[in-house]
């Protein structure tokens, strides 16, 4: 999700507003008087007419997307089975405060993430060690090295995609002590409990389903601080990065959130690149409004439409 539509909307809003505003301040009266003196019907020039017509439209869209709700499409299977590839979701943009469009600077605080929230955020980049051994953030790609393991430090040529929007579930809050070993999570000394539901069932024609089926994935109902949600486990797929590790400490830093995907063995999350800074939060996912499984593999999944995300 690299496309920064908010920045484009903001730019168009400013452009149309400036063109229309400057015309009304400096040119409109003289042009109207001149045309009236010539006995001609008044008409705005095409650029002004377009700006006057489009300014309120893009302004309303910008306000709604920036401060009320914004649509996103799920591009990967890291949040299965909660969110599937092809789900279109709505994200509450005021759940954690109001932010300046495109720049993401918070100017009004309305709340903070809770453990178990499904959040959308700007990918903060990988945690890497420089030549002096100090941790720093560098860009990265969610489709990047799939076989990361202990000892991994940084991509040799990291990609600058820190404006990319990702979606994960909040596991650790600021100040929490979190330990993760494979699918077992312990928060502040208490293991997170999960009940076995059954084997994963899906359509082998879909790559994301085929992988889960190939590794004998099982579905569990996880109880995370009062939030019950389904997770997928594939312990035979590959060893996952534990927490703590050499880059990610067990204690979550202040103004930062530890996040993980619900497909626990197939999610590039805080275990690999650290916590999400508060300033990177974009909002809280709350509703699936459309779900498209693809041509020949289910089409529109009507059962998922209207599902509340939790």
Short mmCIF file of N, CA and C in Angstrom, two decimals, residues 7-130:
data_model
loop_
_atom_site.label_atom_id
_atom_site.label_comp_id
_atom_site.label_asym_id
_atom_site.label_seq_id
_atom_site.Cartn_x
_atom_site.Cartn_y
_atom_site.Cartn_z
N UNK A 7 -1.90 12.51 0.47
CA UNK A 7 -1.03 13.58 -0.01
C UNK A 7 -1.55 14.17 -1.31
N UNK A 8 -2.05 13.30 -2.20
CA UNK A 8 -2.60 13.79 -3.46
C UNK A 8 -3.86 14.62 -3.21
N UNK A 9 -4.74 14.13 -2.33
CA UNK A 9 -5.95 14.88 -2.01
C UNK A 9 -5.62 16.24 -1.40
N UNK A 10 -4.64 16.25 -0.49
CA UNK A 10 -4.24 17.51 0.12
C UNK A 10 -3.70 18.48 -0.93
N UNK A 11 -2.87 17.96 -1.83
CA UNK A 11 -2.32 18.81 -2.88
C UNK A 11 -3.40 19.37 -3.79
N UNK A 12 -4.37 18.53 -4.17
CA UNK A 12 -5.46 19.00 -5.03
C UNK A 12 -6.34 20.00 -4.31
N UNK A 13 -6.60 19.77 -3.03
CA UNK A 13 -7.42 20.71 -2.26
C UNK A 13 -6.76 22.08 -2.21
N UNK A 14 -5.46 22.10 -1.93
CA UNK A 14 -4.72 23.38 -1.89
C UNK A 14 -4.71 24.03 -3.26
N UNK A 15 -4.45 23.26 -4.31
CA UNK A 15 -4.39 23.81 -5.67
C UNK A 15 -5.72 24.44 -6.07
N UNK A 16 -6.81 23.67 -5.94
CA UNK A 16 -8.11 24.18 -6.35
C UNK A 16 -8.53 25.36 -5.48
N UNK A 17 -8.25 25.29 -4.18
CA UNK A 17 -8.60 26.39 -3.29
C UNK A 17 -7.85 27.67 -3.61
N UNK A 18 -6.56 27.56 -3.92
CA UNK A 18 -5.75 28.74 -4.25
C UNK A 18 -6.21 29.36 -5.56
N UNK A 19 -6.44 28.52 -6.58
CA UNK A 19 -6.88 29.05 -7.87
C UNK A 19 -8.22 29.77 -7.73
N UNK A 20 -9.16 29.13 -7.07
CA UNK A 20 -10.49 29.74 -6.91
C UNK A 20 -10.41 30.98 -6.02
N UNK A 21 -9.68 30.90 -4.92
CA UNK A 21 -9.59 32.03 -4.00
C UNK A 21 -8.91 33.24 -4.61
N UNK A 22 -7.78 33.04 -5.29
CA UNK A 22 -7.09 34.17 -5.91
C UNK A 22 -7.93 34.82 -7.00
N UNK A 23 -8.65 33.99 -7.74
CA UNK A 23 -9.51 34.56 -8.79
C UNK A 23 -10.59 35.44 -8.18
N UNK A 24 -11.22 34.96 -7.10
CA UNK A 24 -12.29 35.75 -6.49
C UNK A 24 -11.75 37.03 -5.85
N UNK A 25 -10.54 37.01 -5.35
CA UNK A 25 -9.96 38.18 -4.71
C UNK A 25 -9.47 39.24 -5.70
N UNK A 26 -8.90 38.82 -6.81
CA UNK A 26 -8.19 39.77 -7.67
C UNK A 26 -8.74 39.91 -9.10
N UNK A 27 -9.44 38.92 -9.62
CA UNK A 27 -9.78 38.95 -11.05
C UNK A 27 -11.28 38.91 -11.35
N UNK A 28 -12.05 38.30 -10.42
CA UNK A 28 -13.46 38.04 -10.70
C UNK A 28 -14.24 39.31 -11.00
N UNK A 29 -14.17 40.35 -10.15
CA UNK A 29 -14.99 41.55 -10.32
C UNK A 29 -14.65 42.29 -11.61
N UNK A 30 -13.35 42.42 -11.87
CA UNK A 30 -12.95 43.14 -13.09
C UNK A 30 -13.39 42.38 -14.34
N UNK A 31 -13.24 41.07 -14.30
CA UNK A 31 -13.64 40.28 -15.47
C UNK A 31 -15.14 40.35 -15.68
N UNK A 32 -15.91 40.28 -14.59
CA UNK A 32 -17.36 40.33 -14.70
C UNK A 32 -17.82 41.69 -15.21
N UNK A 33 -17.19 42.79 -14.70
CA UNK A 33 -17.56 44.13 -15.15
C UNK A 33 -17.23 44.31 -16.62
N UNK A 34 -16.08 43.79 -17.05
CA UNK A 34 -15.67 43.94 -18.45
C UNK A 34 -16.64 43.21 -19.39
N UNK A 35 -17.02 42.02 -19.02
CA UNK A 35 -17.95 41.26 -19.86
C UNK A 35 -19.34 41.89 -19.86
N UNK A 36 -19.76 42.45 -18.71
CA UNK A 36 -21.06 43.11 -18.65
C UNK A 36 -21.08 44.34 -19.54
N UNK A 37 -19.94 45.09 -19.54
CA UNK A 37 -19.84 46.28 -20.39
C UNK A 37 -19.90 45.92 -21.86
N UNK A 38 -19.44 44.72 -22.18
CA UNK A 38 -19.46 44.26 -23.57
C UNK A 38 -20.77 43.58 -23.93
N UNK A 39 -21.66 43.45 -22.91
CA UNK A 39 -22.94 42.82 -23.15
C UNK A 39 -22.85 41.31 -23.31
N UNK A 40 -21.80 40.74 -22.79
CA UNK A 40 -21.59 39.31 -22.92
C UNK A 40 -21.96 38.59 -21.63
N UNK A 41 -22.42 37.36 -21.77
CA UNK A 41 -22.78 36.54 -20.61
C UNK A 41 -21.52 36.16 -19.84
N UNK A 42 -21.62 36.26 -18.50
CA UNK A 42 -20.43 35.96 -17.69
C UNK A 42 -20.19 34.46 -17.61
N UNK A 43 -18.91 34.10 -17.76
CA UNK A 43 -18.47 32.72 -17.56
C UNK A 43 -17.08 32.72 -16.95
N UNK A 44 -16.88 31.85 -15.96
CA UNK A 44 -15.54 31.69 -15.41
C UNK A 44 -14.64 31.00 -16.44
N UNK A 45 -13.36 31.36 -16.48
CA UNK A 45 -12.42 30.60 -17.30
C UNK A 45 -12.41 29.14 -16.87
N UNK A 46 -12.08 28.25 -17.78
CA UNK A 46 -12.14 26.81 -17.50
C UNK A 46 -11.36 26.40 -16.24
N UNK A 47 -10.10 26.87 -16.05
CA UNK A 47 -9.38 26.45 -14.83
C UNK A 47 -10.09 26.89 -13.55
N UNK A 48 -10.69 28.12 -13.58
CA UNK A 48 -11.39 28.62 -12.40
C UNK A 48 -12.69 27.84 -12.19
N UNK A 49 -13.39 27.55 -13.27
CA UNK A 49 -14.65 26.81 -13.19
C UNK A 49 -14.41 25.42 -12.62
N UNK A 50 -13.37 24.74 -13.11
CA UNK A 50 -13.02 23.42 -12.59
C UNK A 50 -12.64 23.50 -11.12
N UNK A 51 -11.84 24.49 -10.75
CA UNK A 51 -11.41 24.63 -9.36
C UNK A 51 -12.59 24.89 -8.44
N UNK A 52 -13.50 25.77 -8.86
CA UNK A 52 -14.68 26.10 -8.06
C UNK A 52 -15.57 24.87 -7.87
N UNK A 53 -15.68 24.04 -8.91
CA UNK A 53 -16.55 22.86 -8.83
C UNK A 53 -15.92 21.73 -8.02
N UNK A 54 -14.60 21.55 -8.17
CA UNK A 54 -13.94 20.40 -7.56
C UNK A 54 -13.45 20.65 -6.15
N UNK A 55 -13.21 21.93 -5.80
CA UNK A 55 -12.67 22.23 -4.47
C UNK A 55 -13.53 21.66 -3.34
N UNK A 56 -14.85 21.90 -3.31
CA UNK A 56 -15.63 21.34 -2.19
C UNK A 56 -15.68 19.82 -2.20
N UNK A 57 -15.62 19.22 -3.39
CA UNK A 57 -15.67 17.75 -3.48
C UNK A 57 -14.43 17.13 -2.86
N UNK A 58 -13.24 17.59 -3.31
CA UNK A 58 -12.00 17.00 -2.78
C UNK A 58 -11.81 17.38 -1.31
N UNK A 59 -12.31 18.55 -0.90
CA UNK A 59 -12.20 18.93 0.50
C UNK A 59 -13.01 17.99 1.39
N UNK A 60 -14.23 17.67 0.98
CA UNK A 60 -15.07 16.76 1.76
C UNK A 60 -14.43 15.37 1.82
N UNK A 61 -13.93 14.89 0.68
CA UNK A 61 -13.28 13.58 0.66
C UNK A 61 -12.05 13.57 1.56
N UNK A 62 -11.26 14.64 1.49
CA UNK A 62 -10.06 14.75 2.33
C UNK A 62 -10.42 14.72 3.82
N UNK A 63 -11.44 15.48 4.19
CA UNK A 63 -11.85 15.53 5.60
C UNK A 63 -12.35 14.16 6.07
N UNK A 64 -13.18 13.51 5.26
CA UNK A 64 -13.73 12.22 5.64
C UNK A 64 -12.63 11.17 5.78
N UNK A 65 -11.70 11.13 4.80
CA UNK A 65 -10.63 10.14 4.83
C UNK A 65 -9.61 10.42 5.94
N UNK A 66 -9.40 11.68 6.24
CA UNK A 66 -8.36 12.04 7.20
C UNK A 66 -8.84 12.00 8.64
N UNK A 67 -10.12 12.30 8.86
CA UNK A 67 -10.60 12.47 10.23
C UNK A 67 -11.75 11.54 10.62
N UNK A 68 -12.32 10.81 9.67
CA UNK A 68 -13.45 9.94 9.99
C UNK A 68 -13.11 8.48 9.70
N UNK A 69 -13.07 8.10 8.45
CA UNK A 69 -12.78 6.71 8.08
C UNK A 69 -12.08 6.68 6.73
N UNK A 70 -11.14 5.75 6.60
CA UNK A 70 -10.39 5.61 5.36
C UNK A 70 -10.43 4.15 4.91
N UNK A 71 -10.64 3.89 3.62
CA UNK A 71 -10.67 2.50 3.15
C UNK A 71 -9.26 1.99 2.83
N UNK A 72 -9.04 0.73 3.11
CA UNK A 72 -7.79 0.06 2.76
C UNK A 72 -8.13 -1.32 2.21
N UNK A 73 -7.21 -1.84 1.40
CA UNK A 73 -7.35 -3.21 0.89
C UNK A 73 -6.23 -4.07 1.48
N UNK A 74 -6.57 -5.26 1.93
CA UNK A 74 -5.59 -6.17 2.52
C UNK A 74 -4.79 -6.84 1.40
N UNK A 75 -3.45 -6.62 1.35
CA UNK A 75 -2.66 -7.14 0.23
C UNK A 75 -1.98 -8.48 0.50
N UNK A 76 -1.90 -8.91 1.77
CA UNK A 76 -1.16 -10.13 2.08
C UNK A 76 -1.90 -10.95 3.12
N UNK A 77 -1.42 -12.18 3.35
CA UNK A 77 -2.10 -13.08 4.26
C UNK A 77 -1.60 -13.04 5.68
N UNK A 78 -0.86 -12.01 6.07
CA UNK A 78 -0.26 -11.99 7.41
C UNK A 78 -1.29 -11.84 8.53
N UNK A 79 -2.51 -11.39 8.20
CA UNK A 79 -3.55 -11.24 9.23
C UNK A 79 -4.64 -12.31 9.12
N UNK A 80 -4.40 -13.35 8.33
CA UNK A 80 -5.36 -14.45 8.28
C UNK A 80 -5.33 -15.21 9.61
N UNK A 81 -6.50 -15.71 10.05
CA UNK A 81 -7.80 -15.74 9.37
C UNK A 81 -8.69 -14.53 9.66
N UNK A 82 -8.21 -13.58 10.47
CA UNK A 82 -9.04 -12.41 10.78
C UNK A 82 -9.33 -11.59 9.53
N UNK A 83 -8.30 -11.27 8.78
CA UNK A 83 -8.43 -10.50 7.55
C UNK A 83 -7.81 -11.29 6.41
N UNK A 84 -8.55 -11.44 5.33
CA UNK A 84 -8.11 -12.24 4.20
C UNK A 84 -7.60 -11.35 3.08
N UNK A 85 -6.76 -11.91 2.22
CA UNK A 85 -6.31 -11.18 1.04
C UNK A 85 -7.54 -10.82 0.20
N UNK A 86 -7.67 -9.55 -0.15
CA UNK A 86 -8.82 -9.11 -0.93
C UNK A 86 -9.92 -8.50 -0.09
N UNK A 87 -9.78 -8.52 1.23
CA UNK A 87 -10.74 -7.81 2.08
C UNK A 87 -10.53 -6.31 1.94
N UNK A 88 -11.62 -5.58 1.84
CA UNK A 88 -11.58 -4.11 1.86
C UNK A 88 -12.13 -3.67 3.21
N UNK A 89 -11.33 -2.93 3.93
CA UNK A 89 -11.70 -2.58 5.30
C UNK A 89 -11.83 -1.06 5.46
N UNK A 90 -12.54 -0.67 6.50
CA UNK A 90 -12.61 0.73 6.90
C UNK A 90 -11.80 0.90 8.17
N UNK A 91 -11.06 2.01 8.22
CA UNK A 91 -10.19 2.30 9.35
C UNK A 91 -10.68 3.57 10.04
N UNK A 92 -10.93 3.48 11.33
CA UNK A 92 -11.34 4.63 12.14
C UNK A 92 -10.15 5.57 12.30
N UNK A 93 -10.24 6.78 11.72
CA UNK A 93 -9.11 7.70 11.73
C UNK A 93 -9.05 8.58 12.97
N UNK A 94 -10.11 8.58 13.80
CA UNK A 94 -10.08 9.44 14.99
C UNK A 94 -9.95 8.63 16.28
N UNK A 95 -9.77 7.29 16.16
CA UNK A 95 -9.69 6.45 17.35
C UNK A 95 -8.53 6.84 18.25
N UNK A 96 -7.40 7.22 17.65
CA UNK A 96 -6.21 7.53 18.42
C UNK A 96 -5.81 9.01 18.33
N UNK A 97 -6.72 9.83 17.81
CA UNK A 97 -6.42 11.25 17.70
C UNK A 97 -6.46 11.73 16.27
N UNK A 98 -6.59 13.04 16.10
CA UNK A 98 -6.64 13.64 14.77
C UNK A 98 -5.24 14.06 14.34
N UNK A 99 -4.92 13.77 13.06
CA UNK A 99 -3.58 14.05 12.54
C UNK A 99 -3.67 14.88 11.27
N UNK A 100 -2.64 15.67 11.02
CA UNK A 100 -2.58 16.50 9.82
C UNK A 100 -2.50 15.58 8.61
N UNK A 101 -3.39 15.73 7.61
CA UNK A 101 -3.35 14.88 6.44
C UNK A 101 -1.98 14.87 5.77
N UNK A 102 -1.56 13.70 5.33
CA UNK A 102 -0.30 13.47 4.61
C UNK A 102 0.92 13.53 5.52
N UNK A 103 0.97 14.48 6.47
CA UNK A 103 2.13 14.61 7.34
C UNK A 103 2.03 13.74 8.59
N UNK A 104 0.79 13.36 8.97
CA UNK A 104 0.54 12.44 10.09
C UNK A 104 0.92 12.99 11.46
N UNK A 105 1.08 14.31 11.59
CA UNK A 105 1.37 14.90 12.89
C UNK A 105 0.08 15.05 13.70
N UNK A 106 0.06 14.49 14.91
CA UNK A 106 -1.14 14.55 15.74
C UNK A 106 -1.31 15.95 16.32
N UNK A 107 -2.53 16.51 16.19
CA UNK A 107 -2.82 17.80 16.79
C UNK A 107 -3.93 17.73 17.83
N UNK A 108 -4.59 16.56 17.95
CA UNK A 108 -5.62 16.38 18.98
C UNK A 108 -5.63 14.92 19.40
N UNK A 109 -5.33 14.65 20.68
CA UNK A 109 -5.31 13.28 21.19
C UNK A 109 -6.70 12.87 21.66
N UNK A 110 -7.18 11.72 21.18
CA UNK A 110 -8.51 11.24 21.55
C UNK A 110 -8.47 9.84 22.16
N UNK A 111 -7.31 9.25 22.27
CA UNK A 111 -7.21 7.91 22.82
C UNK A 111 -5.92 7.25 22.41
N UNK A 112 -5.64 6.10 22.97
CA UNK A 112 -4.43 5.34 22.66
C UNK A 112 -4.82 3.90 22.32
N UNK A 113 -4.00 3.21 21.55
CA UNK A 113 -4.30 1.81 21.22
C UNK A 113 -4.40 0.94 22.46
N UNK A 114 -5.28 -0.04 22.38
CA UNK A 114 -5.44 -1.03 23.45
C UNK A 114 -4.89 -2.37 22.96
N UNK A 115 -4.50 -3.19 23.90
CA UNK A 115 -4.00 -4.51 23.55
C UNK A 115 -5.10 -5.28 22.82
N UNK A 116 -4.78 -5.81 21.66
CA UNK A 116 -5.75 -6.54 20.85
C UNK A 116 -6.30 -5.75 19.69
N UNK A 117 -6.10 -4.42 19.66
CA UNK A 117 -6.57 -3.61 18.53
C UNK A 117 -5.87 -4.02 17.24
N UNK A 118 -6.61 -4.00 16.14
CA UNK A 118 -6.02 -4.19 14.81
C UNK A 118 -5.77 -2.79 14.24
N UNK A 119 -4.50 -2.46 14.05
CA UNK A 119 -4.13 -1.09 13.70
C UNK A 119 -3.47 -1.02 12.32
N UNK A 120 -3.72 0.09 11.65
CA UNK A 120 -3.00 0.42 10.42
C UNK A 120 -1.97 1.48 10.79
N UNK A 121 -0.76 1.34 10.23
CA UNK A 121 0.33 2.24 10.58
C UNK A 121 1.29 2.37 9.41
N UNK A 122 2.06 3.44 9.44
CA UNK A 122 3.13 3.60 8.46
C UNK A 122 4.32 2.77 8.89
N UNK A 123 4.78 1.90 8.02
CA UNK A 123 5.89 1.03 8.35
C UNK A 123 7.09 1.86 8.79
N UNK A 124 7.61 1.60 10.01
CA UNK A 124 8.68 2.45 10.53
C UNK A 124 10.06 2.13 9.99
N UNK A 125 10.22 0.99 9.27
CA UNK A 125 11.53 0.59 8.80
C UNK A 125 12.13 -0.48 9.69
N UNK A 126 13.18 -1.12 9.20
CA UNK A 126 13.86 -2.16 9.98
C UNK A 126 14.75 -1.55 11.05
N UNK A 127 14.88 -2.28 12.15
CA UNK A 127 15.89 -1.95 13.14
C UNK A 127 17.20 -2.58 12.70
N UNK A 128 18.22 -1.78 12.54
CA UNK A 128 19.51 -2.29 12.09
C UNK A 128 20.62 -1.70 12.95
N UNK A 129 21.75 -2.36 12.94
CA UNK A 129 22.93 -1.83 13.65
C UNK A 129 23.89 -1.24 12.65
N UNK A 130 24.36 0.00 12.94
CA UNK A 130 25.34 0.62 12.07
C UNK A 130 26.74 0.12 12.44
#
